[in-house]
């Protein structure tokens, strides 16, 4: 799997993860590493991509990567900031644009060959996102493409397999962006397109066997896609040495605990249900800050798993369904320049008192890849189609402090919303949906009586991996019926609103 790696050096761009996804779509394995902490085993990488950045090369202390082991030795594609960086520090000139270059543009000149092949020609649409521009090419630089406003939209360094583009090939609006990446990675760099779900399963099972050996592993199941796929992968690798635990944290969807346990019947897994709801409610008592709630839930999970692991003789590993977006949002791409968005309860290691080591078979793949891997192993399509559900559960959909009464209200609201999506045939067209209980009351009228009750927000988004998302334009008739059902059937709620924010700038969850 890792013989044909592509290294992506991150300078803090919001689009870096999209580069990785586009590369993976080409059946090529890649990894993101911060520019200031690249992997030591660079020989494993057949090609390197430099990302964009919110920084300017003209600033006092711009991101300054060490490229001595890459430049001229490996095929290199520099995107946006990367292109400006190579120009600025290699004999060229970068200056502020006369006009901000952001949005759609069309190529007005293309030097055919190498990077620009396969119908990428004059008129092709690209996406610009920068305020600086390359005014003079670096030493030995040759222009490959221009737009009406950007003379040096792409160039190459003669005598090297070094290419640079000022636009973003990873975004949807660059219509031939995926083809350009394929031209660079496959036709120029010669990277093999061997990254497939089957190859991932084969290599991951082997890796787990080598790492875990005959040790016993404890896995926390959630009933969702990630933990289920992780469980089947682990089961393939170590069989009966896998012990699965499904914890009722008191923050699940309505009737979820019973439904999930039944779901796993017949899958060949050793699953134990543990009701620890009171422990979690006690841990959350009085907490309102989102990060404090996440950390309290994470600590409670650790306590539960530590206790359960001690009931299993010789258990030495804790398995988790951590996926790449969790890692990226929690630890800023392994400590890189991208901003940390929020912590995830299953990212960041275990406390010293625990004797368990961590195994995370899905840590380096995106959500859509998890589903493809699950399908390749024969996991039920309906299970793989389940919407993502936050690890901390409804605690982060209850803004402010969490109480049993609030949990009950939100469970009822969420059930009406999700069941309504299923009954209306809308569920599969939505990537994730849920309800949020707001920390305020509103005045209402029921009959002739004044009410002063809770407000809930409904959220439904479409996405592929959770890194970006757009709100779903649900039919007005559906929203109207759902709102009426919630207000009429859930005591304590008298107002329903619909969230029409996209990610970015918002996140999918409110906390």
mmCIF file of C-alpha atoms in Angstrom, residues 143-296:
data_model
loop_
_atom_site.group_PDB
_atom_site.id
_atom_site.type_symbol
_atom_site.label_atom_id
_atom_site.label_comp_id
_atom_site.label_asym_id
_atom_site.label_seq_id
_atom_site.Cartn_x
_atom_site.Cartn_y
_atom_site.Cartn_z
ATOM 1 C CA UNK A 143 5.470 29.542 -18.509
ATOM 2 C CA UNK A 144 2.923 26.778 -19.116
ATOM 3 C CA UNK A 145 -0.402 28.590 -18.742
ATOM 4 C CA UNK A 146 -2.038 32.001 -18.313
ATOM 5 C CA UNK A 147 -5.472 33.426 -17.633
ATOM 6 C CA UNK A 148 -6.741 36.861 -18.607
ATOM 7 C CA UNK A 149 -5.637 38.353 -15.265
ATOM 8 C CA UNK A 150 -2.807 35.981 -14.269
ATOM 9 C CA UNK A 151 0.085 35.832 -16.703
ATOM 10 C CA UNK A 152 2.019 33.138 -14.848
ATOM 11 C CA UNK A 153 -0.808 30.785 -13.932
ATOM 12 C CA UNK A 154 1.451 27.732 -14.350
ATOM 13 C CA UNK A 155 5.133 27.095 -14.988
ATOM 14 C CA UNK A 156 7.804 24.415 -14.829
ATOM 15 C CA UNK A 157 11.483 24.466 -13.860
ATOM 16 C CA UNK A 158 13.649 23.287 -16.734
ATOM 17 C CA UNK A 159 15.944 20.401 -15.884
ATOM 18 C CA UNK A 160 13.658 19.232 -13.046
ATOM 19 C CA UNK A 161 10.318 17.477 -12.726
ATOM 20 C CA UNK A 162 9.094 20.554 -10.853
ATOM 21 C CA UNK A 163 5.758 22.094 -11.806
ATOM 22 C CA UNK A 164 3.810 24.956 -10.266
ATOM 23 C CA UNK A 165 0.262 26.277 -10.647
ATOM 24 C CA UNK A 166 -1.360 29.346 -9.102
ATOM 25 C CA UNK A 167 -4.865 27.856 -9.245
ATOM 26 C CA UNK A 168 -6.387 25.052 -7.182
ATOM 27 C CA UNK A 169 -6.855 21.751 -9.066
ATOM 28 C CA UNK A 170 -8.419 20.089 -6.010
ATOM 29 C CA UNK A 171 -11.640 22.127 -5.923
ATOM 30 C CA UNK A 172 -14.754 21.255 -7.881
ATOM 31 C CA UNK A 173 -14.706 24.557 -9.786
ATOM 32 C CA UNK A 174 -11.461 23.640 -11.571
ATOM 33 C CA UNK A 175 -13.193 21.483 -14.145
ATOM 34 C CA UNK A 176 -10.106 19.534 -15.259
ATOM 35 C CA UNK A 177 -8.332 19.581 -11.909
ATOM 36 C CA UNK A 178 -8.511 15.840 -11.339
ATOM 37 C CA UNK A 179 -7.128 15.229 -14.827
ATOM 38 C CA UNK A 180 -4.252 17.616 -14.160
ATOM 39 C CA UNK A 181 -3.386 15.773 -10.945
ATOM 40 C CA UNK A 182 -3.493 12.490 -12.855
ATOM 41 C CA UNK A 183 -1.202 13.921 -15.531
ATOM 42 C CA UNK A 184 1.324 14.892 -12.872
ATOM 43 C CA UNK A 185 1.123 11.821 -10.666
ATOM 44 C CA UNK A 186 0.680 9.074 -13.254
ATOM 45 C CA UNK A 187 2.202 10.348 -16.495
ATOM 46 C CA UNK A 188 5.017 12.489 -15.084
ATOM 47 C CA UNK A 189 5.787 10.899 -11.700
ATOM 48 C CA UNK A 190 4.884 7.348 -12.706
ATOM 49 C CA UNK A 191 2.926 6.596 -9.530
ATOM 50 C CA UNK A 192 0.995 3.320 -9.694
ATOM 51 C CA UNK A 193 -2.778 3.500 -9.192
ATOM 52 C CA UNK A 194 -3.001 0.610 -6.737
ATOM 53 C CA UNK A 195 -4.893 2.231 -3.847
ATOM 54 C CA UNK A 196 -8.219 0.345 -3.773
ATOM 55 C CA UNK A 197 -10.553 -0.842 -1.010
ATOM 56 C CA UNK A 198 -9.383 -4.434 -1.516
ATOM 57 C CA UNK A 199 -5.723 -3.429 -1.305
ATOM 58 C CA UNK A 200 -6.448 -1.409 1.826
ATOM 59 C CA UNK A 201 -8.182 -4.361 3.487
ATOM 60 C CA UNK A 202 -5.354 -6.727 2.584
ATOM 61 C CA UNK A 203 -2.570 -4.432 3.785
ATOM 62 C CA UNK A 204 -4.437 -3.304 6.923
ATOM 63 C CA UNK A 205 -5.258 -6.849 8.022
ATOM 64 C CA UNK A 206 -1.591 -7.759 7.600
ATOM 65 C CA UNK A 207 -0.505 -4.653 9.494
ATOM 66 C CA UNK A 208 -2.897 -5.417 12.386
ATOM 67 C CA UNK A 209 -1.647 -8.998 12.588
ATOM 68 C CA UNK A 210 1.967 -7.844 12.719
ATOM 69 C CA UNK A 211 1.200 -5.127 15.264
ATOM 70 C CA UNK A 212 -1.168 -6.985 17.592
ATOM 71 C CA UNK A 213 -0.035 -10.586 17.192
ATOM 72 C CA UNK A 214 -1.957 -12.895 19.509
ATOM 73 C CA UNK A 215 -2.937 -10.119 21.935
ATOM 74 C CA UNK A 216 -6.548 -9.386 22.800
ATOM 75 C CA UNK A 217 -8.138 -6.150 21.597
ATOM 76 C CA UNK A 218 -11.039 -4.178 23.094
ATOM 77 C CA UNK A 219 -13.071 -2.131 20.606
ATOM 78 C CA UNK A 220 -15.660 0.473 21.466
ATOM 79 C CA UNK A 221 -18.547 0.062 19.030
ATOM 80 C CA UNK A 222 -20.931 2.939 18.374
ATOM 81 C CA UNK A 223 -23.284 1.333 15.872
ATOM 82 C CA UNK A 224 -22.033 3.687 13.182
ATOM 83 C CA UNK A 225 -20.140 3.082 9.967
ATOM 84 C CA UNK A 226 -16.622 3.791 11.234
ATOM 85 C CA UNK A 227 -16.575 1.530 14.284
ATOM 86 C CA UNK A 228 -18.392 -1.243 12.403
ATOM 87 C CA UNK A 229 -15.899 -1.249 9.528
ATOM 88 C CA UNK A 230 -13.049 -1.127 12.053
ATOM 89 C CA UNK A 231 -14.580 -4.110 13.869
ATOM 90 C CA UNK A 232 -14.870 -6.239 10.724
ATOM 91 C CA UNK A 233 -11.281 -5.381 9.733
ATOM 92 C CA UNK A 234 -10.023 -6.353 13.175
ATOM 93 C CA UNK A 235 -12.144 -9.511 13.174
ATOM 94 C CA UNK A 236 -10.593 -10.509 9.851
ATOM 95 C CA UNK A 237 -7.160 -10.009 11.371
ATOM 96 C CA UNK A 238 -7.463 -11.481 14.875
ATOM 97 C CA UNK A 239 -10.828 -13.288 15.050
ATOM 98 C CA UNK A 240 -11.965 -14.235 18.553
ATOM 99 C CA UNK A 241 -9.266 -12.080 20.166
ATOM 100 C CA UNK A 242 -11.453 -9.049 19.381
ATOM 101 C CA UNK A 243 -13.818 -8.063 22.203
ATOM 102 C CA UNK A 244 -16.379 -5.409 21.209
ATOM 103 C CA UNK A 245 -18.100 -3.194 23.751
ATOM 104 C CA UNK A 246 -21.097 -1.024 23.003
ATOM 105 C CA UNK A 247 -21.623 1.595 25.692
ATOM 106 C CA UNK A 248 -24.908 3.312 26.419
ATOM 107 C CA UNK A 249 -23.678 6.758 27.397
ATOM 108 C CA UNK A 250 -27.217 8.046 27.842
ATOM 109 C CA UNK A 251 -26.664 10.366 24.883
ATOM 110 C CA UNK A 252 -27.673 8.086 22.026
ATOM 111 C CA UNK A 253 -30.611 8.432 19.680
ATOM 112 C CA UNK A 254 -33.987 7.152 20.845
ATOM 113 C CA UNK A 255 -33.921 3.335 21.402
ATOM 114 C CA UNK A 256 -30.413 3.228 19.902
ATOM 115 C CA UNK A 257 -28.870 0.991 22.544
ATOM 116 C CA UNK A 258 -31.260 -1.908 21.944
ATOM 117 C CA UNK A 259 -31.340 -1.426 18.163
ATOM 118 C CA UNK A 260 -27.563 -1.433 17.801
ATOM 119 C CA UNK A 261 -27.094 -4.598 19.847
ATOM 120 C CA UNK A 262 -29.675 -6.340 17.662
ATOM 121 C CA UNK A 263 -27.962 -5.003 14.530
ATOM 122 C CA UNK A 264 -24.747 -6.831 15.368
ATOM 123 C CA UNK A 265 -26.431 -10.185 15.865
ATOM 124 C CA UNK A 266 -25.308 -12.581 13.171
ATOM 125 C CA UNK A 267 -22.187 -10.609 12.198
ATOM 126 C CA UNK A 268 -19.874 -12.997 13.996
ATOM 127 C CA UNK A 269 -18.639 -10.374 16.442
ATOM 128 C CA UNK A 270 -18.250 -10.798 20.182
ATOM 129 C CA UNK A 271 -20.278 -7.787 21.435
ATOM 130 C CA UNK A 272 -21.076 -6.815 25.019
ATOM 131 C CA UNK A 273 -23.551 -4.050 25.879
ATOM 132 C CA UNK A 274 -22.705 -1.826 28.857
ATOM 133 C CA UNK A 275 -25.163 0.693 30.308
ATOM 134 C CA UNK A 276 -23.038 3.510 31.718
ATOM 135 C CA UNK A 277 -25.509 6.327 31.142
ATOM 136 C CA UNK A 278 -25.496 7.539 34.731
ATOM 137 C CA UNK A 279 -21.691 7.757 34.766
ATOM 138 C CA UNK A 280 -21.760 10.061 31.731
ATOM 139 C CA UNK A 281 -24.580 12.228 33.070
ATOM 140 C CA UNK A 282 -22.638 12.664 36.320
ATOM 141 C CA UNK A 283 -19.510 13.620 34.359
ATOM 142 C CA UNK A 284 -21.441 16.254 32.406
ATOM 143 C CA UNK A 285 -23.223 17.790 35.378
ATOM 144 C CA UNK A 286 -22.822 21.575 35.367
ATOM 145 C CA UNK A 287 -20.695 21.729 32.204
ATOM 146 C CA UNK A 288 -21.662 24.139 29.424
ATOM 147 C CA UNK A 289 -18.461 24.729 27.448
ATOM 148 C CA UNK A 290 -18.320 22.508 24.328
ATOM 149 C CA UNK A 291 -14.679 21.514 24.799
ATOM 150 C CA UNK A 292 -15.245 20.757 28.486
ATOM 151 C CA UNK A 293 -18.174 18.506 27.582
ATOM 152 C CA UNK A 294 -16.173 16.674 24.889
ATOM 153 C CA UNK A 295 -13.280 16.087 27.262
ATOM 154 C CA UNK A 296 -15.572 14.928 30.073
#
